[in-house]
Amino acid sequence: MRIDVITIFPDYIAPLGLSLVGKAIDAGTIELRVHDLRAFTRDRHHTVDDTPYGGGPGMVMKPEPWGEALDQILGSDPIQARPRLVVPTPSGRPFTQSVAQEYAADDWLIFACGRYEGIDSRVVEHYRNSTTVDEVSVGDYVLAGGEAAVLVMVEAAARLLPGVLGNPVSVVDDSFAPGAMESLLEGPVYTKPPEWRGQQVPEILLSGDHGKIAAWRREQAVRRTAAMRPDLLE
Ligand code: ADE
């Protein structure tokens, strides 16, 4: 899978070189290209923003550098004609586990990280003509820019790619995994030692009775879901 990220803070994306995503990059499963938006400006000051038409607080990202950057990136691989252009924004559709699955099935994702009050809306409208554009939000809160959202989305999609996780069964068990009969949060987990600071690991987990363990885990998952996310149980 190819992933392009356009940002005014390329260093912000560096953590993708670590851990699971980093290994997928090293293995060639993911080809990551990070682009500095300022490299696509033409003025001496590398200006990427300007005041909003109609007034209001903050600044809006100018369309021209985005047009130059996206044209160059889209033109850089004529064989893979239709990438998905992902624009993180608090006014997008919610990013969920099923959106992560959609992304994991794509060959090519381009992430356009807005800052300030967002990107001039003509950019998204322009590229809708030639490619799939997906405006997505990672939650009902406002970040300072799309970069942190990109870290979230790339990690969520990358761990679903074949061969990226050590144990592929863990993906099937995920809370929120679509296709599961029900959406339950995962209950408590334990490892050695059997006693730690006066707390014992629940006896049943040491019993070796897989049927009872599965029933106990389900009950714990229902309890946790009722406590943390009653909306998922309805
Ligand atoms: N940019 C700013 N806030 C965001 C959010 N909640 N999700 C995605 N991108 C954002």
PDB file of C-alpha atoms and ligand atoms in Angstrom:
ATOM      1  CA  MET A   1       0.000   0.000   0.000  1.00  0.00           C
ATOM      2  CA  ARG A   2       1.234   3.467  -0.847  1.00  0.00           C
ATOM      3  CA  ILE A   3       0.609   6.314   1.628  1.00  0.00           C
ATOM      4  CA  ASP A   4       1.380   9.982   0.900  1.00  0.00           C
ATOM      5  CA  VAL A   5       1.071  12.607   3.644  1.00  0.00           C
ATOM      6  CA  ILE A   6       1.093  16.333   2.870  1.00  0.00           C
ATOM      7  CA  THR A   7       1.753  18.565   5.890  1.00  0.00           C
ATOM      8  CA  ILE A   8       3.527  21.726   6.952  1.00  0.00           C
ATOM      9  CA  PHE A   9       5.068  19.650   9.803  1.00  0.00           C
ATOM     10  CA  PRO A  10       6.765  16.619   8.179  1.00  0.00           C
ATOM     11  CA  ASP A  11       8.503  15.829  11.499  1.00  0.00           C
ATOM     12  CA  TYR A  12       5.085  15.279  13.068  1.00  0.00           C
ATOM     13  CA  ILE A  13       4.703  12.152  10.920  1.00  0.00           C
ATOM     14  CA  ALA A  14       8.068  10.668  11.979  1.00  0.00           C
ATOM     15  CA  PRO A  15       6.522   8.359  14.644  1.00  0.00           C
ATOM     16  CA  LEU A  16       5.103   6.250  11.794  1.00  0.00           C
ATOM     17  CA  GLY A  17       8.691   5.021  11.394  1.00  0.00           C
ATOM     18  CA  LEU A  18       8.412   3.273  14.781  1.00  0.00           C
ATOM     19  CA  SER A  19       6.765   0.127  16.029  1.00  0.00           C
ATOM     20  CA  LEU A  20       4.259  -1.790  13.963  1.00  0.00           C
ATOM     21  CA  VAL A  21       3.867   0.724  11.113  1.00  0.00           C
ATOM     22  CA  GLY A  22       7.648   1.196  10.981  1.00  0.00           C
ATOM     23  CA  LYS A  23       8.111  -2.542  10.576  1.00  0.00           C
ATOM     24  CA  ALA A  24       5.483  -2.619   7.796  1.00  0.00           C
ATOM     25  CA  ILE A  25       7.446   0.156   6.036  1.00  0.00           C
ATOM     26  CA  ASP A  26      10.732  -1.750   6.456  1.00  0.00           C
ATOM     27  CA  ALA A  27       9.069  -4.903   5.110  1.00  0.00           C
ATOM     28  CA  GLY A  28       7.786  -3.026   2.043  1.00  0.00           C
ATOM     29  CA  THR A  29       4.105  -3.608   2.945  1.00  0.00           C
ATOM     30  CA  ILE A  30       3.674   0.162   3.234  1.00  0.00           C
ATOM     31  CA  GLU A  31       5.454   2.758   1.102  1.00  0.00           C
ATOM     32  CA  LEU A  32       5.248   6.059   3.016  1.00  0.00           C
ATOM     33  CA  ARG A  33       6.023   9.391   1.343  1.00  0.00           C
ATOM     34  CA  VAL A  34       5.839  12.572   3.435  1.00  0.00           C
ATOM     35  CA  HIS A  35       5.665  15.924   1.605  1.00  0.00           C
ATOM     36  CA  ASP A  36       6.260  19.414   2.998  1.00  0.00           C
ATOM     37  CA  LEU A  37       3.443  21.654   1.737  1.00  0.00           C
ATOM     38  CA  ARG A  38       5.756  24.687   1.871  1.00  0.00           C
ATOM     39  CA  ALA A  39       7.875  23.136  -0.874  1.00  0.00           C
ATOM     40  CA  PHE A  40       4.914  23.772  -3.194  1.00  0.00           C
ATOM     41  CA  THR A  41       4.681  27.520  -2.504  1.00  0.00           C
ATOM     42  CA  ARG A  42       6.149  30.045  -4.938  1.00  0.00           C
ATOM     43  CA  ASP A  43       6.625  33.143  -2.773  1.00  0.00           C
ATOM     44  CA  ARG A  44       9.708  34.067  -0.809  1.00  0.00           C
ATOM     45  CA  HIS A  45       8.015  33.523   2.539  1.00  0.00           C
ATOM     46  CA  HIS A  46       6.515  30.124   1.631  1.00  0.00           C
ATOM     47  CA  THR A  47       3.065  31.352   2.596  1.00  0.00           C
ATOM     48  CA  VAL A  48       0.444  28.639   3.118  1.00  0.00           C
ATOM     49  CA  ASP A  49      -2.374  30.611   4.749  1.00  0.00           C
ATOM     50  CA  ASP A  50      -4.383  33.812   4.431  1.00  0.00           C
ATOM     51  CA  THR A  51      -7.321  35.603   6.083  1.00  0.00           C
ATOM     52  CA  PRO A  52     -10.810  34.127   5.546  1.00  0.00           C
ATOM     53  CA  TYR A  53     -13.223  35.716   3.060  1.00  0.00           C
ATOM     54  CA  GLY A  54     -16.297  36.887   4.947  1.00  0.00           C
ATOM     55  CA  GLY A  55     -14.260  37.613   8.050  1.00  0.00           C
ATOM     56  CA  GLY A  56     -13.918  35.592  11.223  1.00  0.00           C
ATOM     57  CA  PRO A  57     -11.083  34.422  13.441  1.00  0.00           C
ATOM     58  CA  GLY A  58      -8.026  32.485  12.340  1.00  0.00           C
ATOM     59  CA  MET A  59      -6.508  31.794   8.971  1.00  0.00           C
ATOM     60  CA  VAL A  60      -7.434  29.541   6.054  1.00  0.00           C
ATOM     61  CA  MET A  61      -4.962  27.466   4.024  1.00  0.00           C
ATOM     62  CA  LYS A  62      -4.498  28.862   0.512  1.00  0.00           C
ATOM     63  CA  PRO A  63      -5.598  26.608  -2.360  1.00  0.00           C
ATOM     64  CA  GLU A  64      -2.589  27.087  -4.671  1.00  0.00           C
ATOM     65  CA  PRO A  65       0.072  25.122  -2.716  1.00  0.00           C
ATOM     66  CA  TRP A  66      -2.445  22.289  -2.235  1.00  0.00           C
ATOM     67  CA  GLY A  67      -3.183  22.242  -5.967  1.00  0.00           C
ATOM     68  CA  GLU A  68       0.513  22.101  -6.826  1.00  0.00           C
ATOM     69  CA  ALA A  69       1.246  19.385  -4.263  1.00  0.00           C
ATOM     70  CA  LEU A  70      -1.743  17.207  -5.143  1.00  0.00           C
ATOM     71  CA  ASP A  71      -1.227  17.533  -8.918  1.00  0.00           C
ATOM     72  CA  GLN A  72       2.379  16.451  -8.549  1.00  0.00           C
ATOM     73  CA  ILE A  73       1.588  13.516  -6.248  1.00  0.00           C
ATOM     74  CA  LEU A  74      -1.412  12.361  -8.307  1.00  0.00           C
ATOM     75  CA  GLY A  75       0.667  12.589 -11.469  1.00  0.00           C
ATOM     76  CA  SER A  76       3.574  10.665  -9.953  1.00  0.00           C
ATOM     77  CA  ASP A  77       1.939   7.273 -10.400  1.00  0.00           C
ATOM     78  CA  PRO A  78      -0.262   7.158 -13.506  1.00  0.00           C
ATOM     79  CA  ILE A  79      -0.888   3.411 -13.200  1.00  0.00           C
ATOM     80  CA  GLN A  80      -2.716   3.590  -9.863  1.00  0.00           C
ATOM     81  CA  ALA A  81      -5.252   6.002 -11.291  1.00  0.00           C
ATOM     82  CA  ARG A  82      -7.632   6.602  -8.375  1.00  0.00           C
ATOM     83  CA  PRO A  83      -6.150   6.973  -4.914  1.00  0.00           C
ATOM     84  CA  ARG A  84      -8.339   7.960  -1.997  1.00  0.00           C
ATOM     85  CA  LEU A  85      -7.697  11.528  -0.838  1.00  0.00           C
ATOM     86  CA  VAL A  86      -8.300  11.657   2.929  1.00  0.00           C
ATOM     87  CA  VAL A  87      -8.835  15.079   4.485  1.00  0.00           C
ATOM     88  CA  PRO A  88      -8.920  14.948   8.306  1.00  0.00           C
ATOM     89  CA  THR A  89     -11.358  17.531   9.668  1.00  0.00           C
ATOM     90  CA  PRO A  90     -13.617  17.765  12.714  1.00  0.00           C
ATOM     91  CA  SER A  91     -16.498  18.288  10.263  1.00  0.00           C
ATOM     92  CA  GLY A  92     -15.935  14.962   8.481  1.00  0.00           C
ATOM     93  CA  ARG A  93     -17.695  11.597   8.776  1.00  0.00           C
ATOM     94  CA  PRO A  94     -16.613   9.629  11.850  1.00  0.00           C
ATOM     95  CA  PHE A  95     -13.510   7.454  11.485  1.00  0.00           C
ATOM     96  CA  THR A  96     -14.458   3.998  12.815  1.00  0.00           C
ATOM     97  CA  GLN A  97     -13.103   0.461  12.655  1.00  0.00           C
ATOM     98  CA  SER A  98     -15.075  -0.150   9.464  1.00  0.00           C
ATOM     99  CA  VAL A  99     -13.504   2.941   7.840  1.00  0.00           C
ATOM    100  CA  ALA A 100     -10.104   1.550   8.931  1.00  0.00           C
ATOM    101  CA  GLN A 101     -11.033  -1.658   7.073  1.00  0.00           C
ATOM    102  CA  GLU A 102     -11.962   0.329   3.957  1.00  0.00           C
ATOM    103  CA  TYR A 103      -8.580   2.076   4.061  1.00  0.00           C
ATOM    104  CA  ALA A 104      -6.716  -1.205   4.616  1.00  0.00           C
ATOM    105  CA  ALA A 105      -8.284  -2.497   1.390  1.00  0.00           C
ATOM    106  CA  ASP A 106      -7.095   0.526  -0.640  1.00  0.00           C
ATOM    107  CA  ASP A 107      -3.896   0.517  -2.726  1.00  0.00           C
ATOM    108  CA  TRP A 108      -3.126   4.181  -2.285  1.00  0.00           C
ATOM    109  CA  LEU A 109      -4.090   6.777   0.338  1.00  0.00           C
ATOM    110  CA  ILE A 110      -3.172  10.462   0.232  1.00  0.00           C
ATOM    111  CA  PHE A 111      -3.617  12.387   3.501  1.00  0.00           C
ATOM    112  CA  ALA A 112      -3.961  16.192   3.309  1.00  0.00           C
ATOM    113  CA  CYS A 113      -3.287  17.704   6.743  1.00  0.00           C
ATOM    114  CA  GLY A 114      -4.997  21.036   7.275  1.00  0.00           C
ATOM    115  CA  ARG A 115      -3.953  23.481   9.977  1.00  0.00           C
ATOM    116  CA  TYR A 116      -5.542  26.704  11.209  1.00  0.00           C
ATOM    117  CA  GLU A 117      -9.234  26.954  10.281  1.00  0.00           C
ATOM    118  CA  GLY A 118      -8.852  24.407   7.483  1.00  0.00           C
ATOM    119  CA  ILE A 119      -8.139  24.286   3.746  1.00  0.00           C
ATOM    120  CA  ASP A 120      -9.922  26.525   1.190  1.00  0.00           C
ATOM    121  CA  SER A 121     -13.030  24.457   0.365  1.00  0.00           C
ATOM    122  CA  ARG A 122     -12.422  24.650  -3.393  1.00  0.00           C
ATOM    123  CA  VAL A 123      -9.532  22.193  -3.035  1.00  0.00           C
ATOM    124  CA  VAL A 124     -11.766  19.316  -1.913  1.00  0.00           C
ATOM    125  CA  GLU A 125     -14.397  20.211  -4.530  1.00  0.00           C
ATOM    126  CA  HIS A 126     -11.779  20.292  -7.295  1.00  0.00           C
ATOM    127  CA  TYR A 127     -10.326  16.843  -6.536  1.00  0.00           C
ATOM    128  CA  ARG A 128     -13.746  15.229  -6.133  1.00  0.00           C
ATOM    129  CA  ASN A 129     -13.897  15.318  -9.949  1.00  0.00           C
ATOM    130  CA  SER A 130     -10.882  13.069 -10.384  1.00  0.00           C
ATOM    131  CA  THR A 131     -10.582  10.948  -7.252  1.00  0.00           C
ATOM    132  CA  THR A 132     -12.401   9.658  -4.150  1.00  0.00           C
ATOM    133  CA  VAL A 133     -12.316  12.343  -1.467  1.00  0.00           C
ATOM    134  CA  ASP A 134     -12.991  11.370   2.126  1.00  0.00           C
ATOM    135  CA  GLU A 135     -13.378  14.046   4.804  1.00  0.00           C
ATOM    136  CA  VAL A 136     -13.090  12.269   8.159  1.00  0.00           C
ATOM    137  CA  SER A 137     -13.064  13.123  11.853  1.00  0.00           C
ATOM    138  CA  VAL A 138     -11.321  11.054  14.530  1.00  0.00           C
ATOM    139  CA  GLY A 139     -13.651  12.308  17.264  1.00  0.00           C
ATOM    140  CA  ASP A 140     -15.847  15.083  18.557  1.00  0.00           C
ATOM    141  CA  TYR A 141     -13.053  17.407  19.639  1.00  0.00           C
ATOM    142  CA  VAL A 142     -10.926  19.892  17.757  1.00  0.00           C
ATOM    143  CA  LEU A 143      -7.234  19.223  17.156  1.00  0.00           C
ATOM    144  CA  ALA A 144      -4.766  21.885  16.047  1.00  0.00           C
ATOM    145  CA  GLY A 145      -4.320  20.096  12.723  1.00  0.00           C
ATOM    146  CA  GLY A 146      -4.795  16.856  10.841  1.00  0.00           C
ATOM    147  CA  GLU A 147      -1.394  15.320  11.650  1.00  0.00           C
ATOM    148  CA  ALA A 148      -2.352  13.579  14.914  1.00  0.00           C
ATOM    149  CA  ALA A 149      -5.474  12.248  13.171  1.00  0.00           C
ATOM    150  CA  VAL A 150      -3.275  10.809  10.392  1.00  0.00           C
ATOM    151  CA  LEU A 151      -1.135   8.968  12.964  1.00  0.00           C
ATOM    152  CA  VAL A 152      -4.337   7.468  14.382  1.00  0.00           C
ATOM    153  CA  MET A 153      -5.825   6.474  11.026  1.00  0.00           C
ATOM    154  CA  VAL A 154      -2.640   5.021   9.516  1.00  0.00           C
ATOM    155  CA  GLU A 155      -1.994   2.913  12.620  1.00  0.00           C
ATOM    156  CA  ALA A 156      -5.593   1.652  12.705  1.00  0.00           C
ATOM    157  CA  ALA A 157      -5.487   0.688   9.005  1.00  0.00           C
ATOM    158  CA  ALA A 158      -1.911  -0.678   8.985  1.00  0.00           C
ATOM    159  CA  ARG A 159      -2.523  -3.252  11.696  1.00  0.00           C
ATOM    160  CA  LEU A 160      -5.267  -4.736   9.497  1.00  0.00           C
ATOM    161  CA  LEU A 161      -2.908  -5.326   6.559  1.00  0.00           C
ATOM    162  CA  PRO A 162      -1.969  -8.962   5.973  1.00  0.00           C
ATOM    163  CA  GLY A 163       1.256  -9.865   7.752  1.00  0.00           C
ATOM    164  CA  VAL A 164       1.504  -6.687   9.841  1.00  0.00           C
ATOM    165  CA  LEU A 165       0.311  -8.103  13.177  1.00  0.00           C
ATOM    166  CA  GLY A 166       2.162 -11.033  14.711  1.00  0.00           C
ATOM    167  CA  ASN A 167      -1.117 -12.787  15.491  1.00  0.00           C
ATOM    168  CA  PRO A 168      -3.836 -12.138  12.878  1.00  0.00           C
ATOM    169  CA  VAL A 169      -6.521 -13.599  15.194  1.00  0.00           C
ATOM    170  CA  SER A 170      -6.219 -10.518  17.422  1.00  0.00           C
ATOM    171  CA  VAL A 171      -7.755  -8.395  14.626  1.00  0.00           C
ATOM    172  CA  VAL A 172     -10.869 -10.603  14.525  1.00  0.00           C
ATOM    173  CA  ASP A 173     -11.296 -10.194  18.306  1.00  0.00           C
ATOM    174  CA  ASP A 174     -11.041  -6.406  18.258  1.00  0.00           C
ATOM    175  CA  SER A 175     -13.672  -4.330  19.967  1.00  0.00           C
ATOM    176  CA  PHE A 176     -15.707  -2.687  17.166  1.00  0.00           C
ATOM    177  CA  ALA A 177     -14.598  -5.264  14.554  1.00  0.00           C
ATOM    178  CA  PRO A 178     -17.420  -5.074  11.993  1.00  0.00           C
ATOM    179  CA  GLY A 179     -18.957  -8.400  11.117  1.00  0.00           C
ATOM    180  CA  ALA A 180     -18.712  -9.520  14.720  1.00  0.00           C
ATOM    181  CA  MET A 181     -22.070 -10.652  16.076  1.00  0.00           C
ATOM    182  CA  GLU A 182     -22.018  -7.916  18.643  1.00  0.00           C
ATOM    183  CA  SER A 183     -19.875  -4.933  19.466  1.00  0.00           C
ATOM    184  CA  LEU A 184     -18.427  -5.476  22.926  1.00  0.00           C
ATOM    185  CA  LEU A 185     -15.484  -3.795  24.596  1.00  0.00           C
ATOM    186  CA  GLU A 186     -12.713  -6.127  25.619  1.00  0.00           C
ATOM    187  CA  GLY A 187     -12.712  -7.072  29.304  1.00  0.00           C
ATOM    188  CA  PRO A 188      -9.734  -7.262  31.692  1.00  0.00           C
ATOM    189  CA  VAL A 189      -6.541  -9.127  30.737  1.00  0.00           C
ATOM    190  CA  TYR A 190      -3.792 -10.609  32.909  1.00  0.00           C
ATOM    191  CA  THR A 191      -0.340 -12.143  32.612  1.00  0.00           C
ATOM    192  CA  LYS A 192       2.223 -13.515  35.053  1.00  0.00           C
ATOM    193  CA  PRO A 193       2.768 -13.343  37.999  1.00  0.00           C
ATOM    194  CA  PRO A 194      -0.438 -14.937  39.371  1.00  0.00           C
ATOM    195  CA  GLU A 195      -0.358 -12.587  42.369  1.00  0.00           C
ATOM    196  CA  TRP A 196       0.743  -8.973  42.238  1.00  0.00           C
ATOM    197  CA  ARG A 197       0.594  -6.520  45.187  1.00  0.00           C
ATOM    198  CA  GLY A 198      -2.090  -8.560  46.865  1.00  0.00           C
ATOM    199  CA  GLN A 199      -4.283  -8.984  43.771  1.00  0.00           C
ATOM    200  CA  GLN A 200      -4.873 -12.468  42.357  1.00  0.00           C
ATOM    201  CA  VAL A 201      -5.500 -13.292  38.722  1.00  0.00           C
ATOM    202  CA  PRO A 202      -9.133 -14.550  38.544  1.00  0.00           C
ATOM    203  CA  GLU A 203      -9.070 -18.260  39.396  1.00  0.00           C
ATOM    204  CA  ILE A 204     -11.056 -19.263  36.311  1.00  0.00           C
ATOM    205  CA  LEU A 205      -8.284 -18.084  33.951  1.00  0.00           C
ATOM    206  CA  LEU A 206      -5.921 -20.579  35.585  1.00  0.00           C
ATOM    207  CA  SER A 207      -8.458 -23.430  35.365  1.00  0.00           C
ATOM    208  CA  GLY A 208      -7.646 -24.581  31.818  1.00  0.00           C
ATOM    209  CA  ASP A 209     -11.404 -24.934  31.130  1.00  0.00           C
ATOM    210  CA  HIS A 210     -11.686 -23.137  27.768  1.00  0.00           C
ATOM    211  CA  GLY A 211     -15.492 -23.206  27.696  1.00  0.00           C
ATOM    212  CA  LYS A 212     -15.781 -21.572  31.129  1.00  0.00           C
ATOM    213  CA  ILE A 213     -13.027 -19.088  30.282  1.00  0.00           C
ATOM    214  CA  ALA A 214     -14.838 -18.013  27.094  1.00  0.00           C
ATOM    215  CA  ALA A 215     -18.131 -17.585  29.018  1.00  0.00           C
ATOM    216  CA  TRP A 216     -16.386 -15.596  31.755  1.00  0.00           C
ATOM    217  CA  ARG A 217     -14.669 -13.337  29.213  1.00  0.00           C
ATOM    218  CA  ARG A 218     -17.974 -12.651  27.488  1.00  0.00           C
ATOM    219  CA  GLU A 219     -19.627 -11.743  30.765  1.00  0.00           C
ATOM    220  CA  GLN A 220     -16.750  -9.394  31.626  1.00  0.00           C
ATOM    221  CA  ALA A 221     -17.010  -7.818  28.173  1.00  0.00           C
ATOM    222  CA  VAL A 222     -20.752  -7.204  28.631  1.00  0.00           C
ATOM    223  CA  ARG A 223     -20.153  -5.651  32.090  1.00  0.00           C
ATOM    224  CA  ARG A 224     -17.436  -3.389  30.793  1.00  0.00           C
ATOM    225  CA  THR A 225     -19.523  -2.328  27.799  1.00  0.00           C
ATOM    226  CA  ALA A 226     -22.514  -1.561  30.055  1.00  0.00           C
ATOM    227  CA  ALA A 227     -20.289   0.578  32.294  1.00  0.00           C
ATOM    228  CA  MET A 228     -18.253   2.397  29.618  1.00  0.00           C
ATOM    229  CA  ARG A 229     -20.378   2.371  26.451  1.00  0.00           C
ATOM    230  CA  PRO A 230     -24.044   1.548  27.177  1.00  0.00           C
ATOM    231  CA  ASP A 231     -24.862   2.899  23.695  1.00  0.00           C
ATOM    232  CA  LEU A 232     -23.168  -0.193  22.183  1.00  0.00           C
ATOM    233  CA  LEU A 233     -25.492  -2.626  24.000  1.00  0.00           C
ATOM    234  CA  GLU A 234     -28.856  -1.321  22.831  1.00  0.00           C
TER     235      GLU A 234
HETATM  236  N1  ADE B   1      -8.471  18.231  12.624  1.00  0.00           N
HETATM  237  C1  ADE B   1      -8.827  18.949  13.705  1.00  0.00           C
HETATM  238  N2  ADE B   1      -9.640  18.258  14.507  1.00  0.00           N
HETATM  239  C2  ADE B   1      -9.814  17.042  13.913  1.00  0.00           C
HETATM  240  C3  ADE B   1     -10.554  15.886  14.256  1.00  0.00           C
HETATM  241  N3  ADE B   1     -11.304  15.812  15.351  1.00  0.00           N
HETATM  242  N4  ADE B   1     -10.496  14.834  13.414  1.00  0.00           N
HETATM  243  C4  ADE B   1      -9.768  14.899  12.283  1.00  0.00           C
HETATM  244  N5  ADE B   1      -9.046  15.966  11.922  1.00  0.00           N
HETATM  245  C5  ADE B   1      -9.066  17.031  12.729  1.00  0.00           C
END
